[in-house]
PDB file of C-alpha atoms in Angstrom:
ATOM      1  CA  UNK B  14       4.179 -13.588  -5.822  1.00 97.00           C
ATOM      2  CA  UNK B  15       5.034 -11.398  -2.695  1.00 98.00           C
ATOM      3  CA  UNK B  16       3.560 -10.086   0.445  1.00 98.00           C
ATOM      4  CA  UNK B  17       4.065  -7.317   2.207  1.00 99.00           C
ATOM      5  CA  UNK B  18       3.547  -6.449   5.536  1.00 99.00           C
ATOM      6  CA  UNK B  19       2.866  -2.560   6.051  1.00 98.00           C
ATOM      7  CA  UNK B  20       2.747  -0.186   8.727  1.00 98.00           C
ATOM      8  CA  UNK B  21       0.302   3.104   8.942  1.00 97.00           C
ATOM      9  CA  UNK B  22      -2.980   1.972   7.044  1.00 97.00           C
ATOM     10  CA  UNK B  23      -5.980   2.844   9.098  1.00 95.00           C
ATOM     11  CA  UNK B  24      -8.791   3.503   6.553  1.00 97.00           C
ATOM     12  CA  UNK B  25     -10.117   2.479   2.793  1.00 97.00           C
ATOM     13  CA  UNK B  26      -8.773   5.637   1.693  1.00 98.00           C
ATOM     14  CA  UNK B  27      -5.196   4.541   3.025  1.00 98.00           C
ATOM     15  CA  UNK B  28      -5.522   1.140   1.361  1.00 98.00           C
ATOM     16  CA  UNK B  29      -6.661   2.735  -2.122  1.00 98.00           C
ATOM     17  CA  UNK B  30      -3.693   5.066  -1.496  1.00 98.00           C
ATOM     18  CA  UNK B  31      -1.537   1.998  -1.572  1.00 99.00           C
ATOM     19  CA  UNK B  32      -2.894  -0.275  -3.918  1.00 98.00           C
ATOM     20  CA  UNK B  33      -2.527   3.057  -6.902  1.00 98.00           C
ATOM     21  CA  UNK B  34       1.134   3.205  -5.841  1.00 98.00           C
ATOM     22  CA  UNK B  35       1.691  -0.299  -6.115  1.00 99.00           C
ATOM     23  CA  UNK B  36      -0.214  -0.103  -9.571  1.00 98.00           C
ATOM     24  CA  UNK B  37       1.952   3.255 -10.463  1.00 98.00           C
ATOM     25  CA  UNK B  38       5.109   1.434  -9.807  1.00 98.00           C
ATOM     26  CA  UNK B  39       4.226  -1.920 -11.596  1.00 97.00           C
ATOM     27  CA  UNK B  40       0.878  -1.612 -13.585  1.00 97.00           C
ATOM     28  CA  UNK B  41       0.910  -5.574 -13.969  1.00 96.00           C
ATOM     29  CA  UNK B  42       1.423  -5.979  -9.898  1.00 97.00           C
ATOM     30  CA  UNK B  43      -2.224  -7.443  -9.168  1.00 97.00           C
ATOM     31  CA  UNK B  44      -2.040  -5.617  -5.762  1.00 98.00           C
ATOM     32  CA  UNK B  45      -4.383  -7.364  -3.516  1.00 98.00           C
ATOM     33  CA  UNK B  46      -4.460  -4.508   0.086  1.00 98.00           C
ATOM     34  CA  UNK B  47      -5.529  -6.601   2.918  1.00 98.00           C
ATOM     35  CA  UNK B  48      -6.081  -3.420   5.330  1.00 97.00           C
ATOM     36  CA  UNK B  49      -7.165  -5.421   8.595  1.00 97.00           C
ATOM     37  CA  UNK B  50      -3.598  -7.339   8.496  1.00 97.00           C
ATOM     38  CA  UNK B  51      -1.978  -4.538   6.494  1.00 97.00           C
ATOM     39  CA  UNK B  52      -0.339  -6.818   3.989  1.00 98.00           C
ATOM     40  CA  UNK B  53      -0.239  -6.243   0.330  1.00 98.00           C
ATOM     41  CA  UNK B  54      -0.118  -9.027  -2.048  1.00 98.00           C
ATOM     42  CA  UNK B  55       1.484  -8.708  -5.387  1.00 98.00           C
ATOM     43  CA  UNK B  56       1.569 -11.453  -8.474  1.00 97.00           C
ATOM     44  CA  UNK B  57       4.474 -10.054  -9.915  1.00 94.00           C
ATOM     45  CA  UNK B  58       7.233  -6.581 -10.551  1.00 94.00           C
ATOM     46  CA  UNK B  59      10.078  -5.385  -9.412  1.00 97.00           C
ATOM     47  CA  UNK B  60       9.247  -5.709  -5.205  1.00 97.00           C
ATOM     48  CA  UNK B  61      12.039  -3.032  -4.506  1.00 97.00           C
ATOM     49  CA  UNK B  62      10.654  -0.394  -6.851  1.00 98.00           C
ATOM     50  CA  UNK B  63       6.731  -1.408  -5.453  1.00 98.00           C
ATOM     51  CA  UNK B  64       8.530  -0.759  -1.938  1.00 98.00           C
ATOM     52  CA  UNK B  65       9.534   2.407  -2.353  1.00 98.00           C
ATOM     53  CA  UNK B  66       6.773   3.411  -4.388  1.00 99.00           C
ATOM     54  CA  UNK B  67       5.152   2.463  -1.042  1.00 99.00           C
ATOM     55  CA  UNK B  68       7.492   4.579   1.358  1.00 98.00           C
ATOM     56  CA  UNK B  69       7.004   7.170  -1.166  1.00 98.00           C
ATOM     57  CA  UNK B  70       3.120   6.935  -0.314  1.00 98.00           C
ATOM     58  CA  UNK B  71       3.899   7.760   3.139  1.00 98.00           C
ATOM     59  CA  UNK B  72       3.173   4.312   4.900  1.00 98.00           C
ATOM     60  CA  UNK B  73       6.411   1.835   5.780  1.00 98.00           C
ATOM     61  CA  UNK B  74       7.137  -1.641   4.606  1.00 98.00           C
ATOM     62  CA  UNK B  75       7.751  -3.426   7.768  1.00 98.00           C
ATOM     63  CA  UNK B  76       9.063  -6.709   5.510  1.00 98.00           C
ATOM     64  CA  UNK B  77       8.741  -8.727   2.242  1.00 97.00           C
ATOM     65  CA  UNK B  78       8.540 -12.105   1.634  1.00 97.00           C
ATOM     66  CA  UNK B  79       8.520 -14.210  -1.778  1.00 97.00           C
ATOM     67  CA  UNK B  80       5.463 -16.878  -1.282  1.00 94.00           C
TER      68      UNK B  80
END
């Protein structure tokens, strides 16, 4: 499991935006978008190809940590 911590999410529609690129990347993920702390949760995938898919998105990955 991973979280990260995400800069640029400031409504729903930013969070949905996020959690179907997570899901695009990795369909397995489990993205859970936390858009009051703007961290993203994920159970499992490849957390450099969710990144970019991320940064692709348009919204920055401030930092990743395994939990």
């Amino acid at each position: 499991m991973y979280e990260l911590i995400l800069e640029g999410m400031t409504c729903s529609h930013c969070a949905k935006t996020v959690e179907k690129a997570v899901l695009s990347a990795e369909p397995s993920s489990k993205p859970s978008v936390d858009l009051d702390t703007q961290k993203v949760t994920v159970d499992n995938g490849d957390i450099e190809k969710i990144s970019q898919a991320i940064e692709d998105s348009g919204y920055s990955v401030v930092s990743t940590r395994k939990l």
